[in-house]
Tab-separated table of N, CA and C in Angstrom:
chain	number	residue	atom	x	y	z
A	21	MET	N	-19.659	56.429	-1.341
A	21	MET	CA	-20.734	56.207	-2.293
A	21	MET	C	-20.619	57.273	-3.370
A	22	SER	N	-20.782	56.860	-4.615
A	22	SER	CA	-20.707	57.833	-5.695
A	22	SER	C	-21.894	58.782	-5.628
A	23	SER	N	-21.948	59.664	-6.547
A	23	SER	CA	-22.959	60.712	-6.564
A	23	SER	C	-24.374	60.152	-6.365
A	24	ILE	N	-25.093	60.763	-5.444
A	24	ILE	CA	-26.469	60.330	-5.168
A	24	ILE	C	-27.335	60.494	-6.404
A	25	SER	N	-27.158	61.596	-7.123
A	25	SER	CA	-27.980	61.815	-8.319
A	25	SER	C	-27.720	60.742	-9.376
A	26	LYS	N	-26.489	60.253	-9.456
A	26	LYS	CA	-26.150	59.184	-10.397
A	26	LYS	C	-26.861	57.882	-10.006
A	27	ILE	N	-26.878	57.578	-8.730
A	27	ILE	CA	-27.547	56.365	-8.240
A	27	ILE	C	-29.056	56.468	-8.447
A	28	LEU	N	-29.635	57.628	-8.135
A	28	LEU	CA	-31.073	57.818	-8.334
A	28	LEU	C	-31.435	57.732	-9.814
A	29	SER	N	-30.568	58.253	-10.665
A	29	SER	CA	-30.798	58.170	-12.106
A	29	SER	C	-30.770	56.717	-12.576
A	30	GLU	N	-29.813	55.934	-12.072
A	30	GLU	CA	-29.762	54.513	-12.432
A	30	GLU	C	-31.006	53.784	-11.930
A	31	LEU	N	-31.452	54.099	-10.722
A	31	LEU	CA	-32.681	53.501	-10.188
A	31	LEU	C	-33.861	53.835	-11.092
A	32	HIS	N	-34.043	55.106	-11.387
A	32	HIS	CA	-35.160	55.567	-12.218
A	32	HIS	C	-35.144	54.887	-13.589
A	33	ASN	N	-33.999	54.913	-14.259
A	33	ASN	CA	-33.896	54.337	-15.600
A	33	ASN	C	-34.082	52.828	-15.596
A	34	THR	N	-33.538	52.147	-14.598
A	34	THR	CA	-33.663	50.691	-14.517
A	34	THR	C	-35.108	50.274	-14.268
A	35	VAL	N	-35.796	50.980	-13.374
A	35	VAL	CA	-37.192	50.639	-13.088
A	35	VAL	C	-38.057	50.874	-14.321
A	36	LEU	N	-37.921	52.038	-14.965
A	36	LEU	CA	-38.716	52.311	-16.169
A	36	LEU	C	-38.454	51.281	-17.261
A	37	LYS	N	-37.184	50.973	-17.496
A	37	LYS	CA	-36.834	49.997	-18.528
A	37	LYS	C	-37.422	48.625	-18.200
A	38	SER	N	-37.318	48.206	-16.952
A	38	SER	CA	-37.843	46.898	-16.544
A	38	SER	C	-39.355	46.827	-16.694
A	39	LEU	N	-40.049	47.898	-16.326
A	39	LEU	CA	-41.503	47.922	-16.485
A	39	LEU	C	-41.892	47.845	-17.956
A	40	LYS	N	-41.199	48.611	-18.794
A	40	LYS	CA	-41.530	48.653	-20.221
A	40	LYS	C	-41.196	47.352	-20.935
A	41	GLU	N	-40.241	46.586	-20.412
A	41	GLU	CA	-39.851	45.319	-21.038
A	41	GLU	C	-40.640	44.119	-20.531
A	42	ASP	N	-41.359	44.266	-19.438
A	42	ASP	CA	-42.088	43.137	-18.860
A	42	ASP	C	-43.317	42.806	-19.710
A	43	SER	N	-43.378	41.585	-20.229
A	43	SER	CA	-44.468	41.203	-21.132
A	43	SER	C	-45.824	41.189	-20.435
A	44	ASN	N	-45.874	40.800	-19.167
A	44	ASN	CA	-47.154	40.798	-18.448
A	44	ASN	C	-47.709	42.209	-18.301
A	45	ILE	N	-46.843	43.166	-18.028
A	45	ILE	CA	-47.291	44.551	-17.897
A	45	ILE	C	-47.666	45.117	-19.261
A	46	LYS	N	-46.859	44.824	-20.286
A	46	LYS	CA	-47.161	45.337	-21.631
A	46	LYS	C	-48.520	44.854	-22.119
A	47	ASN	N	-48.931	43.659	-21.709
A	47	ASN	CA	-50.209	43.109	-22.158
A	47	ASN	C	-51.415	43.767	-21.502
A	48	CYS	N	-51.229	44.441	-20.360
A	48	CYS	CA	-52.406	44.955	-19.654
A	48	CYS	C	-52.424	46.466	-19.452
A	49	ILE	N	-51.452	47.205	-19.990
A	49	ILE	CA	-51.502	48.659	-19.843
A	49	ILE	C	-51.313	49.353	-21.184
A	50	ALA	N	-51.749	50.613	-21.239
A	50	ALA	CA	-51.580	51.421	-22.443
A	50	ALA	C	-50.208	52.080	-22.460
A	51	SER	N	-49.735	52.568	-21.296
A	51	SER	CA	-48.451	53.256	-21.268
A	51	SER	C	-47.887	53.340	-19.856
A	52	ILE	N	-46.589	53.674	-19.793
A	52	ILE	CA	-45.880	53.913	-18.537
A	52	ILE	C	-45.301	55.314	-18.632
A	53	TYR	N	-45.550	56.130	-17.620
A	53	TYR	CA	-45.105	57.523	-17.660
A	53	TYR	C	-44.240	57.849	-16.451
A	54	ASP	N	-43.210	58.662	-16.691
A	54	ASP	CA	-42.525	59.283	-15.566
A	54	ASP	C	-42.910	60.758	-15.490
A	55	HIS	N	-43.448	61.307	-16.577
A	55	HIS	CA	-44.048	62.643	-16.599
A	55	HIS	C	-45.381	62.514	-17.323
A	56	LEU	N	-46.481	62.805	-16.649
A	56	LEU	CA	-47.808	62.594	-17.226
A	56	LEU	C	-48.138	63.627	-18.298
A	57	PRO	N	-48.669	63.170	-19.441
A	57	PRO	CA	-49.197	64.104	-20.429
A	57	PRO	C	-50.562	64.625	-19.967
A	58	LYS	N	-51.125	65.566	-20.697
A	58	LYS	CA	-52.428	66.124	-20.305
A	58	LYS	C	-53.550	65.086	-20.373
A	59	ASN	N	-53.545	64.221	-21.376
A	59	ASN	CA	-54.603	63.222	-21.545
A	59	ASN	C	-54.006	61.827	-21.699
A	60	PRO	N	-53.637	61.188	-20.589
A	60	PRO	CA	-53.052	59.845	-20.697
A	60	PRO	C	-54.098	58.800	-21.073
A	61	SER	N	-53.640	57.738	-21.744
A	61	SER	CA	-54.522	56.631	-22.102
A	61	SER	C	-54.590	55.651	-20.941
A	62	LEU	N	-55.768	55.127	-20.665
A	62	LEU	CA	-55.952	54.164	-19.582
A	62	LEU	C	-55.923	52.745	-20.128
A	63	PRO	N	-55.501	51.775	-19.352
A	63	PRO	CA	-54.845	51.877	-18.050
A	63	PRO	C	-53.381	52.284	-18.214
A	64	TYR	N	-52.831	52.910	-17.176
A	64	TYR	CA	-51.435	53.319	-17.228
A	64	TYR	C	-50.806	53.289	-15.846
A	65	ILE	N	-49.473	53.379	-15.849
A	65	ILE	CA	-48.675	53.430	-14.624
A	65	ILE	C	-47.857	54.713	-14.665
A	66	SER	N	-47.836	55.430	-13.558
A	66	SER	CA	-46.887	56.540	-13.421
A	66	SER	C	-45.924	56.173	-12.295
A	67	MET	N	-44.680	56.606	-12.430
A	67	MET	CA	-43.674	56.266	-11.432
A	67	MET	C	-42.849	57.493	-11.105
A	68	ARG	N	-42.545	57.665	-9.817
A	68	ARG	CA	-41.653	58.761	-9.438
A	68	ARG	C	-40.923	58.414	-8.142
A	69	ILE	N	-39.758	59.006	-8.000
A	69	ILE	CA	-38.993	58.914	-6.762
A	69	ILE	C	-39.386	60.133	-5.948
A	70	VAL	N	-39.974	59.916	-4.773
A	70	VAL	CA	-40.497	61.044	-3.999
A	70	VAL	C	-39.610	61.449	-2.833
A	71	ASP	N	-38.691	60.581	-2.441
A	71	ASP	CA	-37.854	60.897	-1.294
A	71	ASP	C	-36.623	60.001	-1.334
A	72	TYR	N	-35.544	60.479	-0.765
A	72	TYR	CA	-34.354	59.650	-0.611
A	72	TYR	C	-33.565	60.141	0.590
A	73	GLN	N	-32.749	59.234	1.124
A	73	GLN	CA	-31.964	59.547	2.314
A	73	GLN	C	-30.724	58.663	2.307
A	74	GLU	N	-29.576	59.251	2.598
A	74	GLU	CA	-28.350	58.475	2.708
A	74	GLU	C	-28.199	58.020	4.156
A	75	ILE	N	-28.003	56.718	4.331
A	75	ILE	CA	-27.857	56.136	5.659
A	75	ILE	C	-26.421	55.647	5.785
A	76	SER	N	-25.719	56.135	6.779
A	76	SER	CA	-24.313	55.780	6.958
A	76	SER	C	-24.200	54.563	7.869
A	77	LEU	N	-23.652	53.498	7.315
A	77	LEU	CA	-23.372	52.265	8.057
A	77	LEU	C	-21.883	52.006	7.906
A	78	MET	N	-21.127	52.276	8.932
A	78	MET	CA	-19.670	52.177	8.819
A	78	MET	C	-19.260	50.792	8.382
A	79	PRO	N	-18.413	50.607	7.430
A	79	PRO	CA	-17.697	51.594	6.628
A	79	PRO	C	-18.428	51.964	5.341
A	80	GLU	N	-19.661	51.508	5.146
A	80	GLU	CA	-20.382	51.745	3.896
A	80	GLU	C	-21.542	52.703	4.108
A	81	SER	N	-22.082	53.163	2.985
A	81	SER	CA	-23.303	53.964	3.011
A	81	SER	C	-24.363	53.252	2.194
A	82	VAL	N	-25.604	53.439	2.582
A	82	VAL	CA	-26.744	52.884	1.865
A	82	VAL	C	-27.659	54.046	1.524
A	83	LEU	N	-28.230	54.012	0.338
A	83	LEU	CA	-29.189	55.033	-0.058
A	83	LEU	C	-30.582	54.431	0.013
A	84	LYS	N	-31.478	55.078	0.735
A	84	LYS	CA	-32.871	54.637	0.809
A	84	LYS	C	-33.688	55.584	-0.059
A	85	ALA	N	-34.336	55.039	-1.082
A	85	ALA	CA	-35.166	55.836	-1.982
A	85	ALA	C	-36.602	55.337	-1.894
A	86	LYS	N	-37.548	56.261	-1.893
A	86	LYS	CA	-38.962	55.888	-1.869
A	86	LYS	C	-39.538	56.073	-3.265
A	87	LEU	N	-40.021	54.976	-3.832
A	87	LEU	CA	-40.658	54.971	-5.146
A	87	LEU	C	-42.162	54.901	-4.966
A	88	VAL	N	-42.886	55.696	-5.733
A	88	VAL	CA	-44.343	55.655	-5.706
A	88	VAL	C	-44.836	55.359	-7.116
A	89	PHE	N	-45.683	54.349	-7.214
A	89	PHE	CA	-46.308	53.991	-8.483
A	89	PHE	C	-47.785	54.340	-8.400
A	90	GLY	N	-48.262	55.109	-9.352
A	90	GLY	CA	-49.689	55.372	-9.494
A	90	GLY	C	-50.207	54.476	-10.601
A	91	ILE	N	-51.229	53.704	-10.311
A	91	ILE	CA	-51.784	52.764	-11.284
A	91	ILE	C	-53.239	53.148	-11.500
A	92	TYR	N	-53.625	53.346	-12.759
A	92	TYR	CA	-54.955	53.850	-13.094
A	92	TYR	C	-55.600	52.924	-14.112
A	93	SER	N	-56.881	52.599	-13.892
A	93	SER	CA	-57.576	51.646	-14.749
A	93	SER	C	-59.084	51.871	-14.659
A	94	PHE	N	-59.812	51.306	-15.624
A	94	PHE	CA	-61.275	51.328	-15.566
A	94	PHE	C	-61.830	50.101	-14.845
A	95	HIS	N	-61.039	49.018	-14.750
A	95	HIS	CA	-61.537	47.742	-14.229
A	95	HIS	C	-60.732	47.276	-13.019
A	96	MET	N	-61.422	46.800	-12.008
A	96	MET	CA	-60.792	46.342	-10.773
A	96	MET	C	-59.826	45.185	-11.028
A	97	GLN	N	-60.232	44.223	-11.851
A	97	GLN	CA	-59.381	43.064	-12.118
A	97	GLN	C	-58.058	43.484	-12.748
A	98	SER	N	-58.108	44.385	-13.731
A	98	SER	CA	-56.855	44.812	-14.362
A	98	SER	C	-56.007	45.632	-13.395
A	99	LEU	N	-56.632	46.396	-12.504
A	99	LEU	CA	-55.892	47.157	-11.495
A	99	LEU	C	-55.090	46.204	-10.605
A	100	PHE	N	-55.738	45.146	-10.113
A	100	PHE	CA	-55.046	44.170	-9.266
A	100	PHE	C	-53.946	43.431	-10.034
A	101	GLU	N	-54.218	43.099	-11.285
A	101	GLU	CA	-53.226	42.403	-12.112
A	101	GLU	C	-51.986	43.283	-12.322
A	102	ILE	N	-52.204	44.553	-12.611
A	102	ILE	CA	-51.082	45.478	-12.804
A	102	ILE	C	-50.298	45.627	-11.505
A	103	MET	N	-50.996	45.762	-10.380
A	103	MET	CA	-50.322	45.896	-9.083
A	103	MET	C	-49.441	44.681	-8.798
A	104	GLU	N	-49.969	43.499	-9.044
A	104	GLU	CA	-49.204	42.271	-8.813
A	104	GLU	C	-47.946	42.245	-9.680
A	105	ASN	N	-48.089	42.617	-10.951
A	105	ASN	CA	-46.947	42.596	-11.863
A	105	ASN	C	-45.914	43.668	-11.527
A	106	VAL	N	-46.354	44.841	-11.090
A	106	VAL	CA	-45.411	45.884	-10.672
A	106	VAL	C	-44.587	45.378	-9.488
A	107	GLY	N	-45.241	44.752	-8.520
A	107	GLY	CA	-44.526	44.196	-7.368
A	107	GLY	C	-43.478	43.176	-7.780
A	108	LYS	N	-43.813	42.318	-8.739
A	108	LYS	CA	-42.856	41.309	-9.218
A	108	LYS	C	-41.667	41.961	-9.915
A	109	VAL	N	-41.937	42.969	-10.741
A	109	VAL	CA	-40.851	43.637	-11.464
A	109	VAL	C	-39.916	44.345	-10.496
A	110	VAL	N	-40.476	45.078	-9.542
A	110	VAL	CA	-39.641	45.818	-8.590
A	110	VAL	C	-38.820	44.860	-7.730
A	111	SER	N	-39.359	43.699	-7.432
A	111	SER	CA	-38.632	42.718	-6.614
A	111	SER	C	-37.528	41.998	-7.376
A	112	SER	N	-37.508	42.131	-8.695
A	112	SER	CA	-36.507	41.398	-9.487
A	112	SER	C	-35.703	42.312	-10.408
A	113	LEU	N	-35.464	43.532	-9.986
A	113	LEU	CA	-34.673	44.469	-10.788
A	113	LEU	C	-33.240	43.974	-10.929
A	114	ASN	N	-32.583	44.381	-12.007
A	114	ASN	CA	-31.200	43.984	-12.251
A	114	ASN	C	-30.371	45.240	-12.507
A	115	PHE	N	-29.556	45.617	-11.519
A	115	PHE	CA	-28.704	46.798	-11.631
A	115	PHE	C	-27.297	46.386	-12.020
A	116	LYS	N	-26.633	47.213	-12.837
A	116	LYS	CA	-25.251	46.939	-13.234
A	116	LYS	C	-24.276	47.209	-12.099
A	117	HIS	N	-24.479	48.309	-11.381
A	117	HIS	CA	-23.483	48.757	-10.406
A	117	HIS	C	-23.988	48.792	-8.970
A	118	LEU	N	-25.208	48.311	-8.735
A	118	LEU	CA	-25.802	48.464	-7.408
A	118	LEU	C	-26.368	47.154	-6.888
A	119	ASP	N	-26.273	46.951	-5.583
A	119	ASP	CA	-27.029	45.909	-4.891
A	119	ASP	C	-28.250	46.595	-4.312
A	120	TYR	N	-29.366	45.870	-4.203
A	120	TYR	CA	-30.563	46.523	-3.693
A	120	TYR	C	-31.474	45.548	-2.968
A	121	LYS	N	-32.385	46.120	-2.220
A	121	LYS	CA	-33.466	45.381	-1.568
A	121	LYS	C	-34.712	46.250	-1.675
A	122	ALA	N	-35.795	45.691	-2.173
A	122	ALA	CA	-37.056	46.423	-2.301
A	122	ALA	C	-38.000	45.992	-1.192
A	123	VAL	N	-38.648	46.956	-0.557
A	123	VAL	CA	-39.593	46.681	0.518
A	123	VAL	C	-40.904	47.380	0.183
A	124	LEU	N	-41.974	46.603	-0.016
A	124	LEU	CA	-43.293	47.183	-0.252
A	124	LEU	C	-43.804	47.741	1.060
A	125	LEU	N	-44.157	49.013	1.055
A	125	LEU	CA	-44.661	49.645	2.274
A	125	LEU	C	-46.151	49.405	2.404
A	126	ASN	N	-46.637	49.421	3.608
A	126	ASN	CA	-48.033	49.136	3.890
A	126	ASN	C	-48.917	50.369	3.860
A	127	ASN	N	-48.452	51.450	3.251
A	127	ASN	CA	-49.238	52.669	3.292
A	127	ASN	C	-49.718	53.110	1.918
A	128	GLY	N	-49.969	52.165	1.028
A	128	GLY	CA	-50.541	52.493	-0.268
A	128	GLY	C	-52.021	52.816	-0.124
A	129	THR	N	-52.584	53.396	-1.159
A	129	THR	CA	-54.005	53.729	-1.129
A	129	THR	C	-54.665	53.265	-2.416
A	130	ALA	N	-55.960	53.137	-2.370
A	130	ALA	CA	-56.751	52.825	-3.560
A	130	ALA	C	-58.035	53.626	-3.476
A	131	GLY	N	-58.590	53.927	-4.623
A	131	GLY	CA	-59.825	54.695	-4.633
A	131	GLY	C	-60.397	54.805	-6.030
A	132	GLN	N	-61.370	55.691	-6.154
A	132	GLN	CA	-62.034	55.882	-7.435
A	132	GLN	C	-62.334	57.361	-7.610
A	133	HIS	N	-62.102	57.858	-8.822
A	133	HIS	CA	-62.454	59.225	-9.178
A	133	HIS	C	-63.222	59.146	-10.485
A	134	ASP	N	-64.485	59.538	-10.466
A	134	ASP	CA	-65.389	59.348	-11.602
A	134	ASP	C	-65.394	57.860	-11.957
A	135	ASP	N	-65.057	57.510	-13.192
A	135	ASP	CA	-65.046	56.101	-13.606
A	135	ASP	C	-63.669	55.456	-13.504
A	136	VAL	N	-62.693	56.192	-13.015
A	136	VAL	CA	-61.316	55.706	-13.005
A	136	VAL	C	-60.942	55.190	-11.619
A	137	LEU	N	-60.460	53.944	-11.580
A	137	LEU	CA	-59.932	53.351	-10.352
A	137	LEU	C	-58.444	53.640	-10.289
A	138	TYR	N	-57.931	53.842	-9.083
A	138	TYR	CA	-56.501	54.088	-8.952
A	138	TYR	C	-55.966	53.423	-7.697
A	139	ALA	N	-54.681	53.151	-7.740
A	139	ALA	CA	-53.976	52.611	-6.576
A	139	ALA	C	-52.589	53.234	-6.552
A	140	LEU	N	-52.109	53.504	-5.354
A	140	LEU	CA	-50.740	53.971	-5.170
A	140	LEU	C	-49.973	52.885	-4.435
A	141	MET	N	-48.840	52.503	-4.988
A	141	MET	CA	-47.968	51.519	-4.350
A	141	MET	C	-46.684	52.226	-3.960
A	142	ASN	N	-46.269	52.069	-2.712
A	142	ASN	CA	-45.060	52.701	-2.198
A	142	ASN	C	-44.021	51.637	-1.882
A	143	PHE	N	-42.809	51.854	-2.359
A	143	PHE	CA	-41.694	50.953	-2.082
A	143	PHE	C	-40.541	51.747	-1.497
A	144	ASN	N	-39.881	51.192	-0.498
A	144	ASN	CA	-38.569	51.682	-0.084
A	144	ASN	C	-37.552	50.792	-0.774
A	145	ILE	N	-36.605	51.420	-1.440
A	145	ILE	CA	-35.546	50.693	-2.118
A	145	ILE	C	-34.239	51.043	-1.413
A	146	LEU	N	-33.547	50.045	-0.912
A	146	LEU	CA	-32.243	50.247	-0.288
A	146	LEU	C	-31.178	49.893	-1.319
A	147	LEU	N	-30.266	50.836	-1.583
A	147	LEU	CA	-29.264	50.672	-2.628
A	147	LEU	C	-27.863	50.885	-2.081
A	148	LYS	N	-26.928	50.089	-2.557
A	148	LYS	CA	-25.516	50.339	-2.257
A	148	LYS	C	-24.706	49.871	-3.448
A	149	GLU	N	-23.533	50.463	-3.589
A	149	GLU	CA	-22.673	50.088	-4.700
A	149	GLU	C	-22.175	48.665	-4.513
A	150	LYS	N	-22.075	47.940	-5.633
A	150	LYS	CA	-21.559	46.570	-5.578
A	150	LYS	C	-20.079	46.591	-5.256
A	151	CYS	N	-19.664	45.633	-4.462
A	151	CYS	CA	-18.241	45.460	-4.148
A	151	CYS	C	-17.694	44.353	-5.032
A	152	ASP	N	-16.542	44.584	-5.603
A	152	ASP	CA	-15.883	43.566	-6.423
A	152	ASP	C	-14.795	42.889	-5.604
A	153	ARG	N	-15.223	42.198	-4.564
A	153	ARG	CA	-14.257	41.507	-3.701
A	153	ARG	C	-13.995	40.115	-4.227
A	154	ILE	N	-12.757	39.689	-4.081
A	154	ILE	CA	-12.370	38.356	-4.571
A	154	ILE	C	-12.459	37.363	-3.440
């Protein structure tokens, strides 16, 4: 498997690009961040890779990366709509050099702080390099 940092970088860039290009998400959020500014505009999505692990499956290796999406909104309906669209985007990513499988984990959370509603969505992404077999 090529450099783990290269694969994680491709994952990060592909997910951000896909989220920013999705028309359903663009219609219901103010911005998408990978690094939060001091005063973000609501509603917004933040995304980060919080963990990764290389799993050796002879003769190949698979990289398991955990993605966490923070979704923040003033309205419950828009929060659910954004969550649904994030799930669709993550399930239909298109990588140039990688095969993948996305698994939504059952340990997300939702809550409220002052007037802001939030939800955390956790995904395990399994990645491996594409084989060019004939």
